[in-house]
PDB file of C-alpha atoms in Angstrom:
ATOM      1  CA  MET A   1     -11.183  -8.547  28.865  1.00 52.00           C
ATOM      2  CA  GLU A   2     -12.988  -9.539  25.708  1.00 57.00           C
ATOM      3  CA  LEU A   3     -13.484  -7.400  22.624  1.00 54.00           C
ATOM      4  CA  VAL A   4     -16.853  -8.082  21.101  1.00 58.00           C
ATOM      5  CA  ASN A   5     -17.137  -5.837  18.058  1.00 54.00           C
ATOM      6  CA  GLN A   6     -13.887  -5.165  16.209  1.00 57.00           C
ATOM      7  CA  GLN A   7     -15.193  -3.855  12.914  1.00 63.00           C
ATOM      8  CA  VAL A   8     -12.759  -1.508  11.249  1.00 64.00           C
ATOM      9  CA  ALA A   9     -14.111   1.004   8.783  1.00 75.00           C
ATOM     10  CA  MET A  10     -12.517   0.336   5.409  1.00 82.00           C
ATOM     11  CA  ARG A  11     -11.847   3.265   3.146  1.00 87.00           C
ATOM     12  CA  GLU A  12     -12.026   3.321  -0.620  1.00 90.00           C
ATOM     13  CA  ASP A  13      -8.672   4.375  -2.045  1.00 91.00           C
ATOM     14  CA  ARG A  14      -8.489   3.701  -5.771  1.00 94.00           C
ATOM     15  CA  GLN A  15      -5.278   5.684  -6.142  1.00 96.00           C
ATOM     16  CA  LEU A  16      -3.475   3.293  -3.784  1.00 96.00           C
ATOM     17  CA  LEU A  17      -4.766   0.352  -5.825  1.00 96.00           C
ATOM     18  CA  VAL A  18      -3.442   1.989  -8.999  1.00 96.00           C
ATOM     19  CA  ILE A  19      -0.078   2.621  -7.329  1.00 96.00           C
ATOM     20  CA  THR A  20       0.029  -1.015  -6.237  1.00 96.00           C
ATOM     21  CA  HIS A  21      -0.369  -2.163  -9.847  1.00 95.00           C
ATOM     22  CA  LEU A  22       2.047   0.383 -11.294  1.00 96.00           C
ATOM     23  CA  SER A  23       4.702  -0.312  -8.650  1.00 96.00           C
ATOM     24  CA  GLN A  24       5.436  -3.525 -10.524  1.00 95.00           C
ATOM     25  CA  TYR A  25       7.479  -1.429 -12.943  1.00 95.00           C
ATOM     26  CA  LEU A  26      10.090  -0.998 -10.209  1.00 94.00           C
ATOM     27  CA  ASP A  27      11.477  -4.296 -11.541  1.00 89.00           C
ATOM     28  CA  ILE A  28      12.854  -2.339 -14.470  1.00 88.00           C
ATOM     29  CA  ILE A  29      14.770   0.011 -12.161  1.00 88.00           C
ATOM     30  CA  THR A  30      15.766  -2.183  -9.216  1.00 88.00           C
ATOM     31  CA  GLY A  31      15.249  -5.757 -10.384  1.00 82.00           C
ATOM     32  CA  PHE A  32      13.261  -6.774  -7.315  1.00 83.00           C
ATOM     33  CA  GLY A  33      11.176  -3.765  -6.263  1.00 89.00           C
ATOM     34  CA  GLY A  34       8.233  -4.928  -8.365  1.00 92.00           C
ATOM     35  CA  LEU A  35       7.681  -7.735  -5.887  1.00 93.00           C
ATOM     36  CA  VAL A  36       8.719  -6.087  -2.624  1.00 94.00           C
ATOM     37  CA  VAL A  37       6.774  -2.812  -2.835  1.00 95.00           C
ATOM     38  CA  PRO A  38       3.389  -4.349  -3.813  1.00 95.00           C
ATOM     39  CA  LEU A  39       3.909  -7.021  -1.131  1.00 95.00           C
ATOM     40  CA  ILE A  40       4.457  -4.361   1.533  1.00 96.00           C
ATOM     41  CA  LEU A  41       1.467  -2.323   0.323  1.00 95.00           C
ATOM     42  CA  TRP A  42      -0.742  -5.413   0.267  1.00 95.00           C
ATOM     43  CA  LEU A  43       0.277  -6.677   3.710  1.00 95.00           C
ATOM     44  CA  THR A  44      -0.066  -3.300   5.406  1.00 95.00           C
ATOM     45  CA  GLN A  45      -3.258  -2.064   3.730  1.00 94.00           C
ATOM     46  CA  LYS A  46      -5.331  -5.192   3.008  1.00 92.00           C
ATOM     47  CA  GLU A  47      -7.535  -4.703   6.059  1.00 92.00           C
ATOM     48  CA  SER A  48      -8.035  -0.960   5.714  1.00 93.00           C
ATOM     49  CA  VAL A  49      -8.576  -0.369   1.963  1.00 93.00           C
ATOM     50  CA  VAL A  50     -11.524  -1.788   0.043  1.00 93.00           C
ATOM     51  CA  GLY A  51     -10.323  -4.187  -2.659  1.00 94.00           C
ATOM     52  CA  MET A  52      -6.670  -4.187  -1.593  1.00 95.00           C
ATOM     53  CA  ASN A  53      -6.706  -7.860  -0.632  1.00 95.00           C
ATOM     54  CA  GLU A  54      -7.964  -8.903  -4.067  1.00 95.00           C
ATOM     55  CA  HIS A  55      -5.723  -6.538  -6.035  1.00 95.00           C
ATOM     56  CA  GLY A  56      -2.657  -7.219  -3.887  1.00 95.00           C
ATOM     57  CA  ARG A  57      -3.021 -10.984  -4.255  1.00 96.00           C
ATOM     58  CA  SER A  58      -3.313 -10.599  -8.013  1.00 95.00           C
ATOM     59  CA  VAL A  59      -0.171  -8.477  -8.223  1.00 96.00           C
ATOM     60  CA  ILE A  60       1.853 -10.887  -6.073  1.00 96.00           C
ATOM     61  CA  ASN A  61       0.564 -13.877  -8.061  1.00 96.00           C
ATOM     62  CA  LEU A  62       1.641 -12.188 -11.301  1.00 95.00           C
ATOM     63  CA  GLN A  63       5.104 -11.358  -9.983  1.00 94.00           C
ATOM     64  CA  LEU A  64       5.655 -14.895  -8.691  1.00 95.00           C
ATOM     65  CA  SER A  65       4.395 -16.314 -11.987  1.00 95.00           C
ATOM     66  CA  LEU A  66       6.782 -14.102 -13.969  1.00 94.00           C
ATOM     67  CA  ILE A  67       9.703 -15.186 -11.788  1.00 94.00           C
ATOM     68  CA  LEU A  68       8.744 -18.819 -12.361  1.00 95.00           C
ATOM     69  CA  TYR A  69       8.429 -18.298 -16.133  1.00 94.00           C
ATOM     70  CA  ILE A  70      11.856 -16.672 -16.297  1.00 94.00           C
ATOM     71  CA  ILE A  71      13.455 -19.470 -14.269  1.00 95.00           C
ATOM     72  CA  MET A  72      11.757 -22.134 -16.418  1.00 94.00           C
ATOM     73  CA  GLY A  73      13.011 -20.340 -19.527  1.00 93.00           C
ATOM     74  CA  PHE A  74      16.682 -21.042 -18.759  1.00 92.00           C
ATOM     75  CA  PRO A  75      16.626 -24.845 -19.185  1.00 93.00           C
ATOM     76  CA  LEU A  76      14.169 -24.587 -22.065  1.00 90.00           C
ATOM     77  CA  LEU A  77      16.503 -22.169 -23.820  1.00 89.00           C
ATOM     78  CA  ILE A  78      19.515 -24.423 -23.378  1.00 90.00           C
ATOM     79  CA  LEU A  79      17.775 -27.702 -24.239  1.00 87.00           C
ATOM     80  CA  LEU A  80      15.233 -26.773 -26.877  1.00 83.00           C
ATOM     81  CA  GLY A  81      15.761 -23.124 -27.697  1.00 84.00           C
ATOM     82  CA  ALA A  82      12.098 -22.573 -26.839  1.00 87.00           C
ATOM     83  CA  GLY A  83      12.832 -20.632 -23.664  1.00 90.00           C
ATOM     84  CA  ILE A  84      13.028 -17.430 -25.665  1.00 93.00           C
ATOM     85  CA  PHE A  85       9.290 -17.685 -26.373  1.00 93.00           C
ATOM     86  CA  LEU A  86       8.558 -18.074 -22.668  1.00 93.00           C
ATOM     87  CA  TRP A  87      10.708 -15.011 -21.932  1.00 94.00           C
ATOM     88  CA  ILE A  88       8.956 -12.984 -24.628  1.00 95.00           C
ATOM     89  CA  PHE A  89       5.571 -14.027 -23.214  1.00 94.00           C
ATOM     90  CA  ALA A  90       6.668 -13.063 -19.685  1.00 94.00           C
ATOM     91  CA  GLY A  91       7.992  -9.724 -20.946  1.00 94.00           C
ATOM     92  CA  ILE A  92       4.808  -8.829 -22.781  1.00 95.00           C
ATOM     93  CA  VAL A  93       2.558  -9.860 -19.883  1.00 95.00           C
ATOM     94  CA  GLY A  94       4.819  -8.053 -17.401  1.00 94.00           C
ATOM     95  CA  MET A  95       4.689  -4.815 -19.401  1.00 95.00           C
ATOM     96  CA  VAL A  96       1.046  -4.716 -20.538  1.00 96.00           C
ATOM     97  CA  MET A  97      -1.020  -6.227 -17.727  1.00 95.00           C
ATOM     98  CA  PRO A  98      -0.047  -3.792 -14.920  1.00 96.00           C
ATOM     99  CA  ILE A  99      -1.305  -0.878 -17.028  1.00 96.00           C
ATOM    100  CA  VAL A 100      -4.529  -2.686 -17.943  1.00 96.00           C
ATOM    101  CA  ASN A 101      -5.211  -3.574 -14.323  1.00 96.00           C
ATOM    102  CA  ALA A 102      -4.292  -0.121 -13.044  1.00 97.00           C
ATOM    103  CA  VAL A 103      -7.019   1.263 -15.301  1.00 96.00           C
ATOM    104  CA  ARG A 104      -9.392  -1.457 -14.078  1.00 96.00           C
ATOM    105  CA  ALA A 105      -8.580  -0.561 -10.455  1.00 96.00           C
ATOM    106  CA  ASN A 106      -9.217   3.114 -11.149  1.00 95.00           C
ATOM    107  CA  ASN A 107     -12.610   2.194 -12.622  1.00 95.00           C
ATOM    108  CA  GLY A 108     -13.479   0.076  -9.568  1.00 93.00           C
ATOM    109  CA  GLU A 109     -13.280  -3.255 -11.404  1.00 94.00           C
ATOM    110  CA  SER A 110     -11.681  -6.517 -10.303  1.00 94.00           C
ATOM    111  CA  PRO A 111      -8.165  -7.341 -11.515  1.00 94.00           C
ATOM    112  CA  SER A 112      -7.629  -9.917 -14.257  1.00 92.00           C
ATOM    113  CA  TYR A 113      -4.099 -11.035 -15.052  1.00 89.00           C
ATOM    114  CA  PHE A 114      -3.622 -13.256 -18.096  1.00 87.00           C
ATOM    115  CA  GLY A 115      -1.309 -16.249 -17.673  1.00 87.00           C
ATOM    116  CA  THR A 116      -1.066 -15.990 -13.892  1.00 91.00           C
ATOM    117  CA  ILE A 117      -0.662 -19.003 -11.632  1.00 90.00           C
ATOM    118  CA  ARG A 118      -2.781 -18.644  -8.490  1.00 92.00           C
ATOM    119  CA  PHE A 119      -0.412 -18.999  -5.540  1.00 91.00           C
ATOM    120  CA  PHE A 120      -2.569 -17.025  -3.072  1.00 86.00           C
TER     121      PHE A 120
END
């Protein structure tokens, strides 16, 4: 049996996009929830919510970039003392950009994360 037309109607759910961006703050509470919760939301809803694939990829790219910046900060701190600047940069980006992009998602705009490495 062959399925010819498998188009799924995608719904527009800006509140879920906003929650995806703001769920990054779970890092403050749990230490790892800011990566796990947006990843689960992205993987389960990317084919049913308009814009979730783009927003979810951006959130995961930011979280992976922040993890990489924090890990790179350890040797830089020990060797040069410059790792503190990388940690400050990661902290500022990690605190400000989710709010900015949650507002952008609520307005129907594309996400834009500063200083993010594109993994996906």
